[in-house]
PDB file of C-alpha atoms in Angstrom:
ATOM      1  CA  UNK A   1     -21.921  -3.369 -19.868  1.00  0.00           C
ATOM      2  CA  UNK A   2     -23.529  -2.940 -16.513  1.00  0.00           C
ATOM      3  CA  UNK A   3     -21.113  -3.789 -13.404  1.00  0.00           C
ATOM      4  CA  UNK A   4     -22.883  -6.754 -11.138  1.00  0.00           C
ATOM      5  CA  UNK A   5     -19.729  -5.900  -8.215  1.00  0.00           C
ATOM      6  CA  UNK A   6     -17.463  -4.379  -6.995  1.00  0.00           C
ATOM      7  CA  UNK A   7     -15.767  -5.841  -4.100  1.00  0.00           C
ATOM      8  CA  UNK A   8     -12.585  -4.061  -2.144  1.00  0.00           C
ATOM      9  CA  UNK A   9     -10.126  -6.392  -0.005  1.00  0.00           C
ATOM     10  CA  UNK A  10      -7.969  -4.800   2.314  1.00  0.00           C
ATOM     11  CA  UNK A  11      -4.975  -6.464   4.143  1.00  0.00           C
ATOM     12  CA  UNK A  12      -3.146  -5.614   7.346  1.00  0.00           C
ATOM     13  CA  UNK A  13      -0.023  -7.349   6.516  1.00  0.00           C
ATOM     14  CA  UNK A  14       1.247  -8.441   3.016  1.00  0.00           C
ATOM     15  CA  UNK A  15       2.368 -11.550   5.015  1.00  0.00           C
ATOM     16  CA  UNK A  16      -0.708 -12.667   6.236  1.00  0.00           C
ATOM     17  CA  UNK A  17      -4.408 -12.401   5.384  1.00  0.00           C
ATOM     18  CA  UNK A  18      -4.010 -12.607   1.673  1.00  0.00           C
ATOM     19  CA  UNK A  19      -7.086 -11.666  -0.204  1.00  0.00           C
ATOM     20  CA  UNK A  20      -6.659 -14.928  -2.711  1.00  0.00           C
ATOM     21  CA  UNK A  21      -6.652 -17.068   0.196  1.00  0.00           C
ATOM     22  CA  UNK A  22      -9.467 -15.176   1.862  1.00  0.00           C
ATOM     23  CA  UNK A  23     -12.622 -16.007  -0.289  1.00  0.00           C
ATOM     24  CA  UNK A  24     -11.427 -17.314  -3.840  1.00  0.00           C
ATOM     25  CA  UNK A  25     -14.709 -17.728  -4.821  1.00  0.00           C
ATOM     26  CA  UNK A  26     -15.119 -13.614  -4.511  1.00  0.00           C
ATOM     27  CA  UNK A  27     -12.138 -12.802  -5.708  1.00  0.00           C
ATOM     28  CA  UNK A  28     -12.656 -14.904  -9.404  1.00  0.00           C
ATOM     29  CA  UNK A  29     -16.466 -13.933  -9.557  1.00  0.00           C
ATOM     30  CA  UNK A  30     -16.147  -9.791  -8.979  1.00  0.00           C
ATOM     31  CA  UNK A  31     -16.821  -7.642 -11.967  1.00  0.00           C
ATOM     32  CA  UNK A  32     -13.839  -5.363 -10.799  1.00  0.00           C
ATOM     33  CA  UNK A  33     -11.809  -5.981  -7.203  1.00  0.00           C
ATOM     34  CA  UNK A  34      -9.539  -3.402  -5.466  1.00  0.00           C
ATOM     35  CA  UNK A  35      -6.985  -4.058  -2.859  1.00  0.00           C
ATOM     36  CA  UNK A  36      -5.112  -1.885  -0.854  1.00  0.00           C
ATOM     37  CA  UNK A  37      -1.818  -3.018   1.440  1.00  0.00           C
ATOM     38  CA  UNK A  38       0.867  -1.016   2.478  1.00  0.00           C
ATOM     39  CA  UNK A  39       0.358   1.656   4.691  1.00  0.00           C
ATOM     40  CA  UNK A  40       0.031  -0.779   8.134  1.00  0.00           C
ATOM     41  CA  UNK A  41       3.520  -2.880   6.988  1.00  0.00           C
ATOM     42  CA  UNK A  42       5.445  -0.210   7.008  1.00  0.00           C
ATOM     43  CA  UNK A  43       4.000   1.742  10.581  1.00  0.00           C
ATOM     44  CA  UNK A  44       3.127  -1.633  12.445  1.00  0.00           C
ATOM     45  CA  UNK A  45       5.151  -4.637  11.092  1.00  0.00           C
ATOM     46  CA  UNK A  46       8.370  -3.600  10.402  1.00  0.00           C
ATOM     47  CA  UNK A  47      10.063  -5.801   7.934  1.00  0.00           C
ATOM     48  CA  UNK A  48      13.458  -5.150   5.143  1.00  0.00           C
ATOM     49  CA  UNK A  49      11.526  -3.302   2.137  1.00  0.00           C
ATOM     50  CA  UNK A  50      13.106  -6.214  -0.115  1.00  0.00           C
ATOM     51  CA  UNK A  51      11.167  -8.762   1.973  1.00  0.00           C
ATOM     52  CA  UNK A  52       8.180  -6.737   1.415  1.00  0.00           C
ATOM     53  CA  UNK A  53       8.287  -6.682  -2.148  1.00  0.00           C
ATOM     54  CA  UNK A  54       8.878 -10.484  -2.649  1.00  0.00           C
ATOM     55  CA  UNK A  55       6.045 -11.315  -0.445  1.00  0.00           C
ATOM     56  CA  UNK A  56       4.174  -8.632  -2.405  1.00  0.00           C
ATOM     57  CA  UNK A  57       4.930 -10.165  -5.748  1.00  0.00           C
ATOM     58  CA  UNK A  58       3.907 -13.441  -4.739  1.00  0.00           C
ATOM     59  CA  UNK A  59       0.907 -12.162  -3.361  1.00  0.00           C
ATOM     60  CA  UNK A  60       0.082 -10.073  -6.284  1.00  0.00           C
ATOM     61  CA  UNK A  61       0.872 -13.160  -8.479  1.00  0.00           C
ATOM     62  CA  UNK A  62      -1.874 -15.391  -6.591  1.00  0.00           C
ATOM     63  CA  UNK A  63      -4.328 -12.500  -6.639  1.00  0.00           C
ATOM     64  CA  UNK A  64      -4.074 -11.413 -10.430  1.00  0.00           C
ATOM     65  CA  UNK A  65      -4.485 -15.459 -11.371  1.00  0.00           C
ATOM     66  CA  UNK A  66      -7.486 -16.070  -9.457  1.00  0.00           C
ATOM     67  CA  UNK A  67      -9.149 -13.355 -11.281  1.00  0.00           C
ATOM     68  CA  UNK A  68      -8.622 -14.723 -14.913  1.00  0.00           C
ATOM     69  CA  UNK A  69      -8.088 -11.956 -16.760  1.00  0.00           C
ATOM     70  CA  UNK A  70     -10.949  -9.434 -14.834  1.00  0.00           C
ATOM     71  CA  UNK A  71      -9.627  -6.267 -13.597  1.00  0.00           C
ATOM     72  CA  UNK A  72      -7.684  -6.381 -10.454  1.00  0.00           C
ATOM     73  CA  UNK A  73      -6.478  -3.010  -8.849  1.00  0.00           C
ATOM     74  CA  UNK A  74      -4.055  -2.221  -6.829  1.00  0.00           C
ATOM     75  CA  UNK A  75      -4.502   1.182  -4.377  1.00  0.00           C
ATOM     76  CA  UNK A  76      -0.629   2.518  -4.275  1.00  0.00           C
ATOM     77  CA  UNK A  77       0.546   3.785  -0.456  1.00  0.00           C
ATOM     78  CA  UNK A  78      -0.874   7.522   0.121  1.00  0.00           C
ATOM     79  CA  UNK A  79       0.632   9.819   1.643  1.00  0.00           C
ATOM     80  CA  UNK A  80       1.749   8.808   5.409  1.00  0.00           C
ATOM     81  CA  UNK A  81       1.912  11.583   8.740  1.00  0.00           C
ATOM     82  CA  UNK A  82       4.670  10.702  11.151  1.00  0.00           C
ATOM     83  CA  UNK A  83       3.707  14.100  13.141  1.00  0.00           C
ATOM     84  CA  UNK A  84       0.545  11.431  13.900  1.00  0.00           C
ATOM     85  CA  UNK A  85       2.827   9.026  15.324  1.00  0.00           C
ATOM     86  CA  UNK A  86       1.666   8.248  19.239  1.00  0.00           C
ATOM     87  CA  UNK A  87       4.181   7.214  22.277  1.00  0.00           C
ATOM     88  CA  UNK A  88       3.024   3.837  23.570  1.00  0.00           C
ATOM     89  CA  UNK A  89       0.727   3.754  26.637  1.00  0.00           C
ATOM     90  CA  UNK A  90       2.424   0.597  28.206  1.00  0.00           C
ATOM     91  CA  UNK A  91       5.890   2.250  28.359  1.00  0.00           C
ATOM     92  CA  UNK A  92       6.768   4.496  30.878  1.00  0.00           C
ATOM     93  CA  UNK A  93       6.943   8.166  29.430  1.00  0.00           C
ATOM     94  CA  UNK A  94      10.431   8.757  28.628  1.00  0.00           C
ATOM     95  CA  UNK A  95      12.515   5.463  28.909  1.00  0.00           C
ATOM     96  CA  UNK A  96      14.600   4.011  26.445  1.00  0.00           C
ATOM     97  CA  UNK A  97      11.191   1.614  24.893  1.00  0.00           C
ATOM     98  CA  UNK A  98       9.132   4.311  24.689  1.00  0.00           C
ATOM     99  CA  UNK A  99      11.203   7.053  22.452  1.00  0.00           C
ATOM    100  CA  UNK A 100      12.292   4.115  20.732  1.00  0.00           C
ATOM    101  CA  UNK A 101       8.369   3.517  19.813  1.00  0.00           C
ATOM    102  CA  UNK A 102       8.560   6.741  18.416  1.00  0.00           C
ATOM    103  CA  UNK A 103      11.255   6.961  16.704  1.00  0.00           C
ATOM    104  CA  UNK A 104      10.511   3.959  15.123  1.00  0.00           C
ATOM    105  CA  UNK A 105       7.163   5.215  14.089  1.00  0.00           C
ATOM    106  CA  UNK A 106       8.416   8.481  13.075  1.00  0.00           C
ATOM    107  CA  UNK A 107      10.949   6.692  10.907  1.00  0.00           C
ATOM    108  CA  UNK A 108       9.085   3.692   8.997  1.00  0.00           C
ATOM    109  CA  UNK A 109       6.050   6.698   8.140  1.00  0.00           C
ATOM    110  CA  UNK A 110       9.039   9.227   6.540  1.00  0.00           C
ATOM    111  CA  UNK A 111       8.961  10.492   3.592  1.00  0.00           C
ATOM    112  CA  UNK A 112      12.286   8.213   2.619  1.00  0.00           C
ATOM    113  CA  UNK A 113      10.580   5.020   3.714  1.00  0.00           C
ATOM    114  CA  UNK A 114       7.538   6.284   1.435  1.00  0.00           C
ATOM    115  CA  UNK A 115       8.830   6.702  -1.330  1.00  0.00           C
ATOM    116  CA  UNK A 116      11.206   2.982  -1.193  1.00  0.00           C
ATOM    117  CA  UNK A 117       7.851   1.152  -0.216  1.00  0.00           C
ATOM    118  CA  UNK A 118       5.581   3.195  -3.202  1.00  0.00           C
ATOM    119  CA  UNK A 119       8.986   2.429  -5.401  1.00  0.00           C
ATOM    120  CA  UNK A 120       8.672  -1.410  -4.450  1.00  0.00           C
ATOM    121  CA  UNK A 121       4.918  -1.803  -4.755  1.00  0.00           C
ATOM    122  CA  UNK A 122       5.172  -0.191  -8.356  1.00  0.00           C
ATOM    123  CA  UNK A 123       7.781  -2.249  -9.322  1.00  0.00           C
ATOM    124  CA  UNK A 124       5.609  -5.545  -7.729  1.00  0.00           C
ATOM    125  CA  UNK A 125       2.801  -5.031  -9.968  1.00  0.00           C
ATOM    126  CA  UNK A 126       4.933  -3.926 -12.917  1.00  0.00           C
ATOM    127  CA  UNK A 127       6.784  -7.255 -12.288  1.00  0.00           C
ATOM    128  CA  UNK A 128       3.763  -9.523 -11.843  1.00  0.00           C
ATOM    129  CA  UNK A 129       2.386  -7.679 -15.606  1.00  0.00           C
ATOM    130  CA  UNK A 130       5.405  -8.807 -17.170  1.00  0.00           C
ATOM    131  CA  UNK A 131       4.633 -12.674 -16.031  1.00  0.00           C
ATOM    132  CA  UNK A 132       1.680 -12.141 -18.380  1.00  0.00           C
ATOM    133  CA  UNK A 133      -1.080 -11.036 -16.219  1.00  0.00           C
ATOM    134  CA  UNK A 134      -2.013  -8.132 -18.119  1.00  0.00           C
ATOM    135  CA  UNK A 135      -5.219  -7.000 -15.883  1.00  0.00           C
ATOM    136  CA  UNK A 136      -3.367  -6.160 -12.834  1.00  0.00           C
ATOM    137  CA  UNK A 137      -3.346  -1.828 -12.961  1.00  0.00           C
ATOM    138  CA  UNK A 138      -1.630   0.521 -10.182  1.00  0.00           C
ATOM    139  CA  UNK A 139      -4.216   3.470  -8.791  1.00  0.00           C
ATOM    140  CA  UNK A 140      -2.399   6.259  -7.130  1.00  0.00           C
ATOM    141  CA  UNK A 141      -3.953   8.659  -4.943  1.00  0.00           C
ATOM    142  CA  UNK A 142      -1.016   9.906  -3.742  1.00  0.00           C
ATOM    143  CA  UNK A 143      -1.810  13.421  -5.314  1.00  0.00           C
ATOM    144  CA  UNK A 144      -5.286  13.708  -3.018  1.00  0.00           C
ATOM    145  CA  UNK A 145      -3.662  13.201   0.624  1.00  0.00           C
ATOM    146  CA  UNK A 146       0.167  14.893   0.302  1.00  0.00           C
ATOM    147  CA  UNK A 147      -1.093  18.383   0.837  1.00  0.00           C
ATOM    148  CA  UNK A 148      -1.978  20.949   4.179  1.00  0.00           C
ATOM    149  CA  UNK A 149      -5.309  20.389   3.518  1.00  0.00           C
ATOM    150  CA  UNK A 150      -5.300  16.554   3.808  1.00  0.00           C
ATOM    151  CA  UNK A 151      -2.886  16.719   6.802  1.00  0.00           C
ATOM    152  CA  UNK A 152      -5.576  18.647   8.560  1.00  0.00           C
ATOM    153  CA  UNK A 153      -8.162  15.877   8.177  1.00  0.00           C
ATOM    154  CA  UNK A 154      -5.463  12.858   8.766  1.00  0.00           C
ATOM    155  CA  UNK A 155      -6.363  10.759  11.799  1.00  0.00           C
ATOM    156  CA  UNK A 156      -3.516   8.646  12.337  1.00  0.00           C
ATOM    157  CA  UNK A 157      -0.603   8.028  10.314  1.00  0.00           C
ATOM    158  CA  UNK A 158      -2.002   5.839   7.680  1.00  0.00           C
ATOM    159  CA  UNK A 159      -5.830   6.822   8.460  1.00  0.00           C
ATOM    160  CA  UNK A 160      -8.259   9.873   6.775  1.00  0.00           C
ATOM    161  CA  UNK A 161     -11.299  10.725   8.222  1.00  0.00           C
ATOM    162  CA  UNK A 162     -14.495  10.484   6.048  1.00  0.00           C
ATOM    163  CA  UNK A 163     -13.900  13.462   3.567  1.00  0.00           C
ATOM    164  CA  UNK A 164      -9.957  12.502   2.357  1.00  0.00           C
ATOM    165  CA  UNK A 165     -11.152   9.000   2.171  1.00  0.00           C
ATOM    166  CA  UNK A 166     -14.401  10.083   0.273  1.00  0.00           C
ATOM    167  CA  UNK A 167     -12.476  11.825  -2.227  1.00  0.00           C
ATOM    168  CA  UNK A 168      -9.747   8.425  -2.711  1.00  0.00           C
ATOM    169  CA  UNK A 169     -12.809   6.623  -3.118  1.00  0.00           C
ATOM    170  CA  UNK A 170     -14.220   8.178  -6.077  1.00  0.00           C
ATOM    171  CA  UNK A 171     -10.845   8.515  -7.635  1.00  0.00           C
ATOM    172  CA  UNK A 172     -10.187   5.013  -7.353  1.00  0.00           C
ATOM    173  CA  UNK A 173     -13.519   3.823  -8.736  1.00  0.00           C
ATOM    174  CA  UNK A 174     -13.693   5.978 -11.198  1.00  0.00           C
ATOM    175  CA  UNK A 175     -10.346   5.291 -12.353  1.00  0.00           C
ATOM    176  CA  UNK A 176     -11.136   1.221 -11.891  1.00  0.00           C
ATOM    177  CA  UNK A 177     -14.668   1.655 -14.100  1.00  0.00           C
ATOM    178  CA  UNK A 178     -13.221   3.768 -16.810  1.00  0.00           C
ATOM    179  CA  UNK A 179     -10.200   1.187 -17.073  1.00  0.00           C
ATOM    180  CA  UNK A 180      -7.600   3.569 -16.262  1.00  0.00           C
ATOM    181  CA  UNK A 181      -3.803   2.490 -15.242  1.00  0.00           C
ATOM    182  CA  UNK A 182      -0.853   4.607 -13.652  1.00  0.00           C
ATOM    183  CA  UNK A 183       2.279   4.469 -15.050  1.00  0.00           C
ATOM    184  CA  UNK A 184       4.679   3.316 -12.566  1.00  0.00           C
ATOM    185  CA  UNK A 185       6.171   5.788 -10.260  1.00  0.00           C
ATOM    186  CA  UNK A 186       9.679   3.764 -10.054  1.00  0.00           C
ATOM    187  CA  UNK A 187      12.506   6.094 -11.608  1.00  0.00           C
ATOM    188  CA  UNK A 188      14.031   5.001 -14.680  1.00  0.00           C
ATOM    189  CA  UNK A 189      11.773   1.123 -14.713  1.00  0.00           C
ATOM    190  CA  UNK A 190      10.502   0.550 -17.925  1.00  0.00           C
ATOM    191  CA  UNK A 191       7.125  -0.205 -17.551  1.00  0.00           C
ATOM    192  CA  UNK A 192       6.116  -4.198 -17.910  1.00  0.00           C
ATOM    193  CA  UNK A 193       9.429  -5.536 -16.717  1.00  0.00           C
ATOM    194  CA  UNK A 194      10.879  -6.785 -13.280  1.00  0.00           C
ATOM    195  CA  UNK A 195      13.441  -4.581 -11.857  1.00  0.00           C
ATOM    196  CA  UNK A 196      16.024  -5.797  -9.460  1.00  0.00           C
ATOM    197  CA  UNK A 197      14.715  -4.193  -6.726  1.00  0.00           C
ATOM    198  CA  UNK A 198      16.993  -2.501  -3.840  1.00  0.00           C
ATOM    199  CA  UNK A 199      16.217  -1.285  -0.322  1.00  0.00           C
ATOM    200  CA  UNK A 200      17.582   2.499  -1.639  1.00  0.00           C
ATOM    201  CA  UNK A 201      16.990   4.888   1.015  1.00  0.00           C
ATOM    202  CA  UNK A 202      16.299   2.280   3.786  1.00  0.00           C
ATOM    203  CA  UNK A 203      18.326  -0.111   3.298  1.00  0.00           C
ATOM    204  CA  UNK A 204      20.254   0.227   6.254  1.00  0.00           C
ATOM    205  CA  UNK A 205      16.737   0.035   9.201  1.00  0.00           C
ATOM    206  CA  UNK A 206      13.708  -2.249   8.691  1.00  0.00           C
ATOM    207  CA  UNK A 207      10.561  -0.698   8.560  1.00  0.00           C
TER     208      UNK A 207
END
């Protein structure tokens, strides 16, 4: 049948702003509703992955329950650049706070910290499926930004300009309209079931 709305929510924080508390009334009424977190918790926030991924499952949880039974999906992390990472402008250039800035930056956008937070976000929805909520799906469009050609048109370390983003864009609704699902990235999770989840690779920093 024709599609009345689509709506997109997108969160800064997995720990604040969540898009069930931000306008339920949206949120239960959209034909189909995207969200996308990630990519600013792990570059601005800095919290233990595990954290992440019980806040995200709880969040997830809330989300998928307000919609009763409608589609809700879920925009996996792209592709991050930590050669975008910036020194801060409040530090003076060269002192212990500002290479710390960077390195920080350089080490929460890696492609080891990727990978644990795509890991936990996959295994958050696959989770939050096997409570029963069926008509949560993961979208990846991790295939359309980790190449030279994205890189060239990144403009931050989580950001695109208008032609990568263009491109995720029509993935991801085409993907949400035609009712397709991801299988879960997470090595060796079954799919539907609720793994216990480790740091892995960075277990040892918070990000």
């Amino acid at each position: 049948g024709q599609l009345d709305m689509v709506n997109m929510h997108w969160s800064p924080s997995v720990f604040r702003n969540k898009p069930s508390k931000i306008n339920i009334g949206a949120l239960a009424k959209d034909d189909i509703t995207i969200i996308g977190i990630g990519q600013l918790d792990m570059v601005n926030h800095r919290h233990r992955v595990t954290d992440w991924f019980s806040s995200m499952i709880d969040l997830l949880t809330d989300a998928a329950s307000v919609r009763n039974g409608k589609g809700l999906f879920v925009m996996q992390i792209h592709q991050l650049n930590p050669v975008k990472c910036e020194p801060p402008t409040n530090k003076k250039e060269g002192s212990p706070e500002w290479l710390a800035h960077l390195e920080n930056c350089r080490r929460c956008s890696s492609n080891d910290a990727l990978q644990a937070y795509r890991e936990a976000l996959a295994s958050a929805v696959s989770c939050v499926r096997s409570k029963g909520l069926a008509n949560i799906h993961l979208i990846d469009t991790l295939g359309i930004t980790n190449n030279t050609y994205a890189s060239m048109h990144a403009e931050g370390v989580s950001q695109y300009d208008h032609v990568i983003a263009s491109v995720e864009m029509i993935m991801v609704l085409g993907a949400a309209c035609m009712g397709m699902r991801h299988m879960s990235d997470a090595s060796g999770m079954e799919e539907d079931t609720c793994p216990d989840y480790k740091d892995g690779s960075v277990s040892k920093h918070v990000c």
